[in-house]
Amino acid sequence: MIVQVTDVRKRFGDNEVLKGVSVEVEKGEVIAVIGASGSGKSTLLRTINGLETIDSGQIVVNGVPVHDPKSAHLVHQHVGMVFQQFNLFPHLTALENATLALRKVKKLSKADATERAMSALTSVGLAEKAGSYPQQLSGGQQQRVAIARALALQPQVMLFDEATSALDPELVGEVTKVMRELAAAGMTMLVVTHEMGFARETADRVLFFDGGVIGEQGSAEQVFTSPSNPRLQQFLRRVLEH
Amino acid sequence: MNGNAWEAIWAGRELLWNGLLATLALSAVTIITSTVVGFLVGFARYSRIPVLDVVLRVYLELFRGTPLLIQLMFVYFGAAYLRLDWVSVFIASAIAITLYQGAYISEVFRAGFASVPPGQREAARTLGLSRFHTNKDVVFPQTTLVVLPPLFGQYLTLIKNTVLASVIGFSDIVRQGQAIIERGANSFVVYLVIAALFFAFNYPLSLLAGALERRIIRKRGVVA
């Protein structure tokens, strides 16, 4: 087991966003997390790599307790994250975005860092854009660079936080294609998404978040074709109508 | 205008030259020191360090809320009162101008740091970058476009503000000009010359700011 989330609770002020969530992720597993806005799915992702603190419970990634101050900094060596807004560094080229952490955190030589970053950019099909600045790239290309930036660090787990939600519809495909390839290559992935097609075709398991708890989970087949939770049935009706 | 007015200025050219050098020296030194102070104060305020934040707020409000002329006198006569002999007119002027302009410049930097979206820090954190590298390699470089124009605006103001140091006896270009006027030079012409000299230094600085800005924009392909 590579990610173990045990009874995690998290509140923002009066609003309890996670009300005792437990998830176990096996190595190589691809998990899609679906649910309405505000149901806690993004917050769960952000607690797994320590961007958010937790109020109680425990999260262990690759043997590292994420919320233990002594080991918190180690989690980033195992977990890569891709954001809805890409969050590329606008003052750096695509290549420099991908080499920054290799140079400053992993302390690789410039040549080694460049080699690893280039192979990551190649894997998302953007080797020829290495010298481009983010503003010179389309949204889809920017998100693929962001994926390459995370992959360059060779993480054990990749977290995707609505990675395609900020993209124009015609650009979604190129990003989900990269994600599918990643899944096929055996990467462990937790994917918060509104792309039901992606969840259905790629995920080994689908988690439905509802009001801070996991309302239902199961294989994609099970969740999409025979949902038992009435709230999930309602959610799917609303989503699939569009 | 009679020829004597020009002759008196020509005769006092050495005084004017020395005054110009003094003005430039005070400007150059305080541009550096007020930038350092402004950067540190701006960064500390951006980082919201609990007690320090209140102290810096007080500093900021005091030095922005009172005239530079009064601050110059406080530093100069305060130092004399405390018998700090090493505080020359130049040093007193430099201290007052640094604190005054540093207060303004700190706001320029703070606004620059605050303009970097929080997602940038989050991305840096998920990549495992330390706080040091996050600031140095991610936050600071992104502030340049925001900071440059108002920063150079502050430099122009600073250079002009150095004339106030003549009030506590600093032999800058204004004070030397007054000396020449006392020797019979036409005051209108002298002040015109001084104004022209200030403009001759400030305008290129202003052009430089614009050029730096355009260079960064071109390099990053920003569609501004």
Short mmCIF file of C-alpha atoms in Angstrom, two decimals:
data_model
loop_
_atom_site.label_atom_id
_atom_site.label_comp_id
_atom_site.label_asym_id
_atom_site.label_seq_id
_atom_site.Cartn_x
_atom_site.Cartn_y
_atom_site.Cartn_z
CA MET A 1 0.00 0.00 0.00
CA ILE A 2 1.46 3.31 -1.04
CA VAL A 3 -1.04 5.83 0.32
CA GLN A 4 -2.95 5.24 3.53
CA VAL A 5 -5.47 7.83 4.67
CA THR A 6 -7.03 6.96 8.02
CA ASP A 7 -10.07 8.72 9.48
CA VAL A 8 -8.96 12.20 8.43
CA ARG A 9 -10.92 15.20 9.60
CA LYS A 10 -10.38 18.77 8.44
CA ARG A 11 -12.33 21.93 9.10
CA PHE A 12 -12.06 25.47 7.77
CA GLY A 13 -13.60 27.62 10.52
CA ASP A 14 -17.12 26.33 11.09
CA ASN A 15 -17.12 24.26 7.95
CA GLU A 16 -15.99 20.66 8.39
CA VAL A 17 -14.79 19.71 4.92
CA LEU A 18 -13.52 16.20 5.65
CA LYS A 19 -15.60 14.24 8.16
CA GLY A 20 -13.54 11.14 8.76
CA VAL A 21 -12.19 9.98 5.41
CA SER A 22 -10.26 6.74 4.97
CA VAL A 23 -8.70 5.64 1.69
CA GLU A 24 -6.07 3.07 0.84
CA VAL A 25 -4.27 3.20 -2.46
CA GLU A 26 -2.27 0.30 -3.85
CA LYS A 27 0.80 0.83 -5.96
CA GLY A 28 -0.15 1.31 -9.61
CA GLU A 29 -3.77 1.97 -8.81
CA VAL A 30 -5.60 4.80 -10.60
CA ILE A 31 -8.32 6.36 -8.50
CA ALA A 32 -10.79 8.90 -9.79
CA VAL A 33 -12.38 11.15 -7.20
CA ILE A 34 -15.72 12.63 -8.23
CA GLY A 35 -18.36 14.68 -6.47
CA ALA A 36 -19.92 18.13 -6.35
CA SER A 37 -17.91 21.28 -5.66
CA GLY A 38 -17.23 21.69 -1.96
CA SER A 39 -17.63 17.99 -1.22
CA GLY A 40 -14.03 17.78 0.05
CA LYS A 41 -12.34 15.99 -2.84
CA SER A 42 -9.75 18.68 -3.56
CA THR A 43 -9.10 19.14 0.14
CA LEU A 44 -8.36 15.42 0.47
CA LEU A 45 -5.77 15.69 -2.30
CA ARG A 46 -4.19 18.73 -0.68
CA THR A 47 -3.91 16.96 2.68
CA ILE A 48 -2.16 13.99 1.06
CA ASN A 49 0.84 16.09 0.09
CA GLY A 50 0.73 18.34 3.13
CA LEU A 51 -0.56 21.53 1.47
CA GLU A 52 -3.33 21.48 4.06
CA THR A 53 -2.96 20.48 7.69
CA ILE A 54 -5.38 17.96 9.18
CA ASP A 55 -7.27 18.19 12.46
CA SER A 56 -7.21 14.47 13.24
CA GLY A 57 -6.45 11.14 11.64
CA GLN A 58 -3.32 10.07 9.82
CA ILE A 59 -1.90 10.04 6.31
CA VAL A 60 1.07 7.87 5.39
CA VAL A 61 2.64 8.01 1.92
CA ASN A 62 5.29 5.47 1.00
CA GLY A 63 5.99 4.96 4.69
CA VAL A 64 6.26 8.69 5.47
CA PRO A 65 3.75 10.20 7.92
CA VAL A 66 2.82 13.36 6.01
CA HIS A 67 1.65 15.43 8.96
CA ASP A 68 4.51 14.60 11.29
CA PRO A 69 6.66 17.76 11.41
CA LYS A 70 9.80 15.61 11.45
CA SER A 71 9.06 13.90 8.14
CA ALA A 72 6.70 16.36 6.44
CA HIS A 73 9.38 17.65 4.06
CA LEU A 74 10.04 14.12 2.77
CA VAL A 75 6.60 13.72 1.28
CA HIS A 76 7.44 15.88 -1.74
CA GLN A 77 10.01 13.34 -2.82
CA HIS A 78 7.23 10.81 -3.29
CA VAL A 79 4.23 12.83 -4.38
CA GLY A 80 3.84 14.97 -7.49
CA MET A 81 0.95 17.35 -7.91
CA VAL A 82 -0.77 18.95 -10.88
CA PHE A 83 -3.03 21.94 -10.27
CA GLN A 84 -6.14 23.23 -11.98
CA GLN A 85 -4.40 26.54 -12.72
CA PHE A 86 -1.14 24.85 -13.87
CA ASN A 87 0.94 27.11 -11.57
CA LEU A 88 3.90 27.05 -13.92
CA PHE A 89 6.62 29.54 -13.07
CA PRO A 90 6.07 32.29 -15.68
CA HIS A 91 9.63 33.66 -15.51
CA LEU A 92 11.15 30.30 -16.44
CA THR A 93 11.10 28.33 -19.69
CA ALA A 94 9.38 24.94 -19.85
CA LEU A 95 12.76 23.27 -19.39
CA GLU A 96 13.73 25.52 -16.49
CA ASN A 97 10.37 24.83 -14.84
CA ALA A 98 11.20 21.14 -14.94
CA THR A 99 14.85 21.46 -13.86
CA LEU A 100 14.39 23.93 -10.96
CA ALA A 101 13.65 21.35 -8.26
CA LEU A 102 16.13 18.86 -9.73
CA ARG A 103 18.84 21.49 -9.35
CA LYS A 104 17.82 23.09 -6.04
CA VAL A 105 16.31 20.14 -4.19
CA LYS A 106 17.90 17.04 -5.68
CA LYS A 107 21.14 18.97 -6.28
CA LEU A 108 21.70 17.38 -9.68
CA SER A 109 24.28 18.79 -12.05
CA LYS A 110 22.96 20.99 -14.82
CA ALA A 111 23.58 18.26 -17.41
CA ASP A 112 21.84 15.54 -15.38
CA ALA A 113 18.91 17.81 -14.53
CA THR A 114 18.51 18.81 -18.17
CA GLU A 115 18.60 15.20 -19.29
CA ARG A 116 15.91 14.14 -16.84
CA ALA A 117 13.75 17.18 -17.54
CA MET A 118 14.03 16.64 -21.29
CA SER A 119 12.97 13.04 -20.95
CA ALA A 120 9.95 14.16 -18.89
CA LEU A 121 9.08 16.79 -21.51
CA THR A 122 9.45 14.16 -24.21
CA SER A 123 7.04 11.88 -22.38
CA VAL A 124 4.35 14.57 -22.55
CA GLY A 125 5.20 15.30 -26.19
CA LEU A 126 6.68 18.74 -25.67
CA ALA A 127 10.41 18.32 -26.12
CA GLU A 128 10.39 20.90 -28.90
CA LYS A 129 8.83 23.50 -26.55
CA ALA A 130 11.63 23.24 -23.97
CA GLY A 131 12.78 26.82 -24.61
CA SER A 132 9.31 28.37 -24.54
CA TYR A 133 7.96 30.46 -21.70
CA PRO A 134 4.54 29.50 -20.29
CA GLN A 135 2.83 32.53 -21.85
CA GLN A 136 3.94 31.32 -25.26
CA LEU A 137 2.15 27.98 -24.80
CA SER A 138 -1.51 27.01 -25.03
CA GLY A 139 -3.36 26.00 -21.87
CA GLY A 140 -3.11 22.34 -22.77
CA GLN A 141 0.62 22.61 -23.42
CA GLN A 142 1.10 24.47 -20.13
CA GLN A 143 -0.65 21.73 -18.22
CA ARG A 144 1.47 19.08 -19.96
CA VAL A 145 4.60 21.00 -18.96
CA ALA A 146 3.26 21.07 -15.40
CA ILE A 147 2.85 17.29 -15.55
CA ALA A 148 6.40 16.94 -16.90
CA ARG A 149 7.69 19.20 -14.11
CA ALA A 150 6.18 16.84 -11.54
CA LEU A 151 7.32 13.69 -13.38
CA ALA A 152 10.91 14.91 -13.61
CA LEU A 153 11.18 14.32 -9.86
CA GLN A 154 10.20 10.68 -10.40
CA PRO A 155 7.37 10.58 -7.85
CA GLN A 156 5.72 7.38 -6.60
CA VAL A 157 2.27 8.96 -6.65
CA MET A 158 0.76 11.66 -8.83
CA LEU A 159 -2.10 13.84 -7.64
CA PHE A 160 -4.26 15.65 -10.21
CA ASP A 161 -6.47 18.41 -8.84
CA GLU A 162 -9.05 19.10 -11.55
CA ALA A 163 -6.20 19.23 -14.04
CA THR A 164 -8.47 19.83 -17.04
CA SER A 165 -11.11 22.12 -15.49
CA ALA A 166 -9.43 25.38 -16.54
CA LEU A 167 -8.90 24.26 -20.13
CA ASP A 168 -10.89 25.10 -23.23
CA PRO A 169 -12.89 21.99 -24.20
CA GLU A 170 -10.80 21.32 -27.32
CA LEU A 171 -7.62 21.21 -25.23
CA VAL A 172 -8.86 18.72 -22.63
CA GLY A 173 -8.08 15.71 -24.82
CA GLU A 174 -4.33 16.29 -25.10
CA VAL A 175 -4.03 16.43 -21.30
CA THR A 176 -6.21 13.39 -20.58
CA LYS A 177 -4.23 11.52 -23.24
CA VAL A 178 -1.02 12.15 -21.28
CA MET A 179 -2.79 11.07 -18.10
CA ARG A 180 -4.00 7.87 -19.74
CA GLU A 181 -0.49 7.07 -20.92
CA LEU A 182 0.79 7.67 -17.43
CA ALA A 183 -1.83 5.33 -15.99
CA ALA A 184 -0.99 2.70 -18.58
CA ALA A 185 2.68 2.97 -17.62
CA GLY A 186 1.78 1.94 -14.08
CA MET A 187 1.83 5.29 -12.24
CA THR A 188 -0.17 5.46 -9.04
CA MET A 189 -2.66 8.27 -9.54
CA LEU A 190 -5.31 10.08 -7.55
CA VAL A 191 -7.37 12.15 -9.95
CA VAL A 192 -9.96 14.66 -8.83
CA THR A 193 -11.97 15.23 -11.97
CA HIS A 194 -15.18 16.33 -13.61
CA GLU A 195 -14.28 14.34 -16.74
CA MET A 196 -16.57 11.37 -16.27
CA GLY A 197 -15.31 9.82 -19.52
CA PHE A 198 -11.78 9.76 -18.17
CA ALA A 199 -12.92 8.38 -14.81
CA ARG A 200 -14.94 5.66 -16.47
CA GLU A 201 -12.31 4.49 -18.92
CA THR A 202 -9.12 4.88 -16.94
CA ALA A 203 -9.83 4.56 -13.22
CA ASP A 204 -9.45 1.25 -11.40
CA ARG A 205 -11.62 2.64 -8.65
CA VAL A 206 -13.96 5.61 -8.36
CA LEU A 207 -14.62 7.46 -5.12
CA PHE A 208 -17.76 9.56 -4.85
CA PHE A 209 -17.39 12.37 -2.34
CA ASP A 210 -20.50 13.71 -0.72
CA GLY A 211 -20.49 16.31 2.05
CA GLY A 212 -17.04 15.46 3.40
CA VAL A 213 -17.41 11.68 3.38
CA ILE A 214 -16.99 8.99 0.75
CA GLY A 215 -20.58 8.40 -0.30
CA GLU A 216 -19.81 5.41 -2.47
CA GLN A 217 -16.84 3.70 -4.02
CA GLY A 218 -16.19 0.84 -6.34
CA SER A 219 -15.00 -0.04 -9.79
CA ALA A 220 -15.82 2.45 -12.53
CA GLU A 221 -18.26 -0.05 -14.00
CA GLN A 222 -20.07 -0.44 -10.69
CA VAL A 223 -20.19 3.27 -9.82
CA PHE A 224 -21.34 4.45 -13.21
CA THR A 225 -23.75 1.70 -14.25
CA SER A 226 -25.29 0.58 -10.98
CA PRO A 227 -24.83 3.26 -8.33
CA SER A 228 -26.65 2.43 -5.10
CA ASN A 229 -26.28 5.77 -3.27
CA PRO A 230 -29.25 7.98 -4.27
CA ARG A 231 -27.06 11.08 -4.02
CA LEU A 232 -24.62 9.52 -6.49
CA GLN A 233 -27.49 8.61 -8.81
CA GLN A 234 -28.63 12.24 -8.67
CA PHE A 235 -25.08 13.54 -9.20
CA LEU A 236 -24.52 11.32 -12.23
CA ARG A 237 -27.85 12.28 -13.75
CA ARG A 238 -26.95 15.93 -13.45
CA VAL A 239 -23.41 15.53 -14.77
CA LEU A 240 -24.16 13.17 -17.63
CA GLU A 241 -27.02 15.29 -18.90
CA HIS A 242 -24.53 17.88 -20.07
CA MET B 1 20.22 89.46 -19.33
CA ASN B 2 23.66 91.01 -18.99
CA GLY B 3 26.93 89.22 -19.54
CA ASN B 4 27.94 89.53 -15.89
CA ALA B 5 25.30 87.00 -14.83
CA TRP B 6 26.87 84.34 -17.05
CA GLU B 7 30.38 85.35 -16.04
CA ALA B 8 29.50 84.93 -12.36
CA ILE B 9 28.21 81.42 -13.05
CA TRP B 10 31.29 80.57 -15.12
CA ALA B 11 33.50 81.93 -12.34
CA GLY B 12 31.67 79.68 -9.87
CA ARG B 13 31.78 76.59 -12.08
CA GLU B 14 34.03 74.78 -9.66
CA LEU B 15 31.56 75.30 -6.83
CA LEU B 16 28.72 74.05 -9.05
CA TRP B 17 30.76 71.03 -10.11
CA ASN B 18 31.55 70.14 -6.50
CA GLY B 19 27.90 70.60 -5.62
CA LEU B 20 26.87 68.34 -8.45
CA LEU B 21 29.29 65.64 -7.29
CA ALA B 22 27.97 65.92 -3.73
CA THR B 23 24.38 65.60 -4.94
CA LEU B 24 25.27 62.59 -7.07
CA ALA B 25 27.19 60.94 -4.23
CA LEU B 26 24.31 61.38 -1.78
CA SER B 27 21.84 60.15 -4.41
CA ALA B 28 23.90 57.09 -5.33
CA VAL B 29 24.52 56.07 -1.74
CA THR B 30 20.91 56.51 -0.65
CA ILE B 31 19.48 54.77 -3.72
CA ILE B 32 21.43 51.70 -2.62
CA THR B 33 20.74 51.95 1.11
CA SER B 34 17.05 52.80 0.76
CA THR B 35 16.61 49.90 -1.67
CA VAL B 36 18.21 47.51 0.81
CA VAL B 37 16.10 48.87 3.69
CA GLY B 38 12.97 48.90 1.54
CA PHE B 39 13.54 45.33 0.34
CA LEU B 40 14.14 43.97 3.86
CA VAL B 41 11.23 45.86 5.43
CA GLY B 42 8.94 44.98 2.53
CA PHE B 43 9.87 41.31 2.77
CA ALA B 44 9.45 41.24 6.55
CA ARG B 45 6.01 42.83 6.22
CA TYR B 46 5.06 40.39 3.45
CA SER B 47 6.15 37.53 5.72
CA ARG B 48 3.99 38.91 8.57
CA ILE B 49 6.37 38.19 11.40
CA PRO B 50 4.17 38.78 14.50
CA VAL B 51 5.83 41.44 16.73
CA LEU B 52 8.16 42.80 14.07
CA ASP B 53 5.16 43.58 11.89
CA VAL B 54 3.81 46.08 14.41
CA VAL B 55 7.22 47.71 14.85
CA LEU B 56 7.62 48.09 11.10
CA ARG B 57 4.11 49.47 10.72
CA VAL B 58 4.98 52.18 13.26
CA TYR B 59 8.21 52.96 11.40
CA LEU B 60 6.37 53.13 8.11
CA GLU B 61 3.61 55.44 9.33
CA LEU B 62 6.02 57.74 11.19
CA PHE B 63 8.41 58.22 8.31
CA ARG B 64 5.74 58.54 5.65
CA GLY B 65 3.61 60.80 7.82
CA THR B 66 6.20 63.47 8.60
CA PRO B 67 8.18 65.79 6.30
CA LEU B 68 11.64 64.71 5.19
CA LEU B 69 12.90 68.19 6.11
CA ILE B 70 11.95 67.63 9.76
CA GLN B 71 13.50 64.14 9.72
CA LEU B 72 16.75 65.59 8.40
CA MET B 73 16.84 68.05 11.27
CA PHE B 74 15.95 65.41 13.85
CA VAL B 75 18.77 63.14 12.70
CA TYR B 76 21.33 65.92 12.34
CA PHE B 77 20.60 67.85 15.52
CA GLY B 78 19.75 64.66 17.40
CA ALA B 79 23.18 63.29 16.59
CA ALA B 80 24.78 66.55 17.71
CA TYR B 81 22.78 66.44 20.94
CA LEU B 82 23.96 62.88 21.58
CA ARG B 83 27.51 64.02 20.76
CA LEU B 84 27.86 61.49 17.95
CA ASP B 85 30.72 63.29 16.25
CA TRP B 86 31.03 60.79 13.43
CA VAL B 87 27.62 61.80 12.12
CA SER B 88 28.66 64.31 9.48
CA VAL B 89 26.15 66.31 7.47
CA PHE B 90 26.52 63.72 4.70
CA ILE B 91 25.88 60.81 7.05
CA ALA B 92 22.93 62.52 8.73
CA SER B 93 21.44 63.31 5.33
CA ALA B 94 22.01 59.76 4.12
CA ILE B 95 20.37 58.29 7.24
CA ALA B 96 17.29 60.50 7.02
CA ILE B 97 16.82 60.02 3.28
CA THR B 98 17.34 56.24 3.60
CA LEU B 99 14.72 55.92 6.33
CA TYR B 100 12.25 58.21 4.56
CA GLN B 101 12.58 56.76 1.06
CA GLY B 102 13.09 53.24 2.44
CA ALA B 103 9.60 53.44 3.96
CA TYR B 104 8.09 54.18 0.56
CA ILE B 105 10.24 51.63 -1.24
CA SER B 106 9.24 48.92 1.26
CA GLU B 107 5.64 49.35 0.14
CA VAL B 108 6.73 48.96 -3.48
CA PHE B 109 8.41 45.65 -2.68
CA ARG B 110 5.61 44.43 -0.42
CA ALA B 111 3.09 45.07 -3.18
CA GLY B 112 5.41 43.22 -5.58
CA PHE B 113 5.66 40.15 -3.34
CA ALA B 114 1.91 40.20 -2.71
CA SER B 115 1.26 40.24 -6.46
CA VAL B 116 2.68 36.73 -6.87
CA PRO B 117 -0.30 34.31 -6.83
CA PRO B 118 -0.40 31.91 -3.85
CA GLY B 119 -0.42 29.00 -6.32
CA GLN B 120 3.21 29.79 -7.13
CA ARG B 121 4.28 29.15 -3.54
CA GLU B 122 2.15 26.00 -3.45
CA ALA B 123 3.71 24.69 -6.64
CA ALA B 124 7.18 25.40 -5.25
CA ARG B 125 6.25 23.59 -2.06
CA THR B 126 4.95 20.51 -3.82
CA LEU B 127 8.25 20.36 -5.72
CA GLY B 128 10.02 20.28 -2.36
CA LEU B 129 11.71 23.67 -2.68
CA SER B 130 12.87 25.14 0.61
CA ARG B 131 11.52 28.46 1.82
CA PHE B 132 14.80 30.08 0.77
CA HIS B 133 14.68 28.75 -2.77
CA THR B 134 10.95 29.44 -3.04
CA ASN B 135 11.60 33.11 -2.35
CA LYS B 136 14.84 33.44 -4.28
CA ASP B 137 13.99 31.39 -7.36
CA VAL B 138 10.20 31.64 -7.60
CA VAL B 139 8.80 34.70 -5.81
CA PHE B 140 11.47 37.39 -6.19
CA PRO B 141 12.08 37.03 -9.94
CA GLN B 142 8.34 37.34 -10.57
CA THR B 143 8.12 40.68 -8.79
CA THR B 144 10.47 42.54 -11.14
CA LEU B 145 7.82 43.65 -13.64
CA VAL B 146 5.55 44.88 -10.86
CA VAL B 147 8.32 46.52 -8.85
CA LEU B 148 10.45 48.19 -11.53
CA PRO B 149 8.27 51.14 -12.59
CA PRO B 150 7.31 52.38 -9.10
CA LEU B 151 10.83 51.65 -7.83
CA PHE B 152 12.40 53.91 -10.45
CA GLY B 153 9.71 56.47 -9.68
CA GLN B 154 10.95 56.41 -6.09
CA TYR B 155 14.54 56.87 -7.29
CA LEU B 156 13.56 60.01 -9.21
CA THR B 157 11.81 61.39 -6.14
CA LEU B 158 14.81 60.50 -3.99
CA ILE B 159 17.26 62.33 -6.23
CA LYS B 160 15.10 65.45 -6.15
CA ASN B 161 14.62 65.14 -2.39
CA THR B 162 18.36 65.30 -1.76
CA VAL B 163 18.14 69.10 -2.21
CA LEU B 164 16.55 69.27 1.24
CA ALA B 165 19.90 68.25 2.73
CA SER B 166 21.14 71.75 1.88
CA VAL B 167 19.00 73.00 4.77
CA ILE B 168 21.19 71.26 7.34
CA GLY B 169 24.29 72.54 5.57
CA PHE B 170 25.11 69.82 3.06
CA SER B 171 27.05 71.42 0.22
CA ASP B 172 24.95 70.02 -2.58
CA ILE B 173 24.32 71.66 -5.90
CA VAL B 174 21.54 73.88 -4.56
CA ARG B 175 23.66 75.24 -1.73
CA GLN B 176 26.58 75.90 -4.07
CA GLY B 177 24.22 77.60 -6.47
CA GLN B 178 23.06 79.87 -3.68
CA ALA B 179 26.71 80.70 -2.96
CA ILE B 180 27.19 81.78 -6.56
CA ILE B 181 24.02 83.86 -6.45
CA GLU B 182 25.43 85.64 -3.40
CA ARG B 183 28.48 86.51 -5.50
CA GLY B 184 26.26 88.24 -8.00
CA ALA B 185 25.07 85.55 -10.37
CA ASN B 186 21.55 85.83 -11.72
CA SER B 187 19.35 83.64 -9.52
CA PHE B 188 16.96 82.74 -12.32
CA VAL B 189 19.77 81.47 -14.50
CA VAL B 190 21.45 79.56 -11.68
CA TYR B 191 18.26 77.75 -10.75
CA LEU B 192 17.59 77.07 -14.40
CA VAL B 193 21.00 75.44 -14.72
CA ILE B 194 20.41 73.38 -11.58
CA ALA B 195 16.99 72.27 -12.79
CA ALA B 196 18.50 71.32 -16.16
CA LEU B 197 21.18 69.25 -14.44
CA PHE B 198 18.59 67.33 -12.38
CA PHE B 199 16.56 66.69 -15.49
CA ALA B 200 19.67 65.55 -17.33
CA PHE B 201 20.15 62.80 -14.76
CA ASN B 202 16.55 61.89 -14.05
CA TYR B 203 15.28 61.60 -17.60
CA PRO B 204 17.80 58.91 -18.66
CA LEU B 205 16.96 57.03 -15.46
CA SER B 206 13.32 57.12 -16.46
CA LEU B 207 14.22 55.86 -19.95
CA LEU B 208 16.31 53.09 -18.39
CA ALA B 209 13.31 51.92 -16.36
CA GLY B 210 11.19 51.72 -19.49
CA ALA B 211 13.91 49.84 -21.37
CA LEU B 212 14.36 47.28 -18.58
CA GLU B 213 10.63 46.71 -18.44
CA ARG B 214 10.36 46.18 -22.19
CA ARG B 215 13.30 43.79 -22.13
CA ILE B 216 11.68 41.53 -19.52
CA ILE B 217 8.35 41.62 -21.34
CA ARG B 218 9.98 40.73 -24.65
CA LYS B 219 11.97 37.88 -23.14
CA ARG B 220 9.00 36.19 -21.50
CA GLY B 221 6.66 36.78 -24.41
CA VAL B 222 4.14 38.41 -22.10
CA VAL B 223 1.19 39.83 -23.94
CA ALA B 224 0.73 42.89 -21.76
#
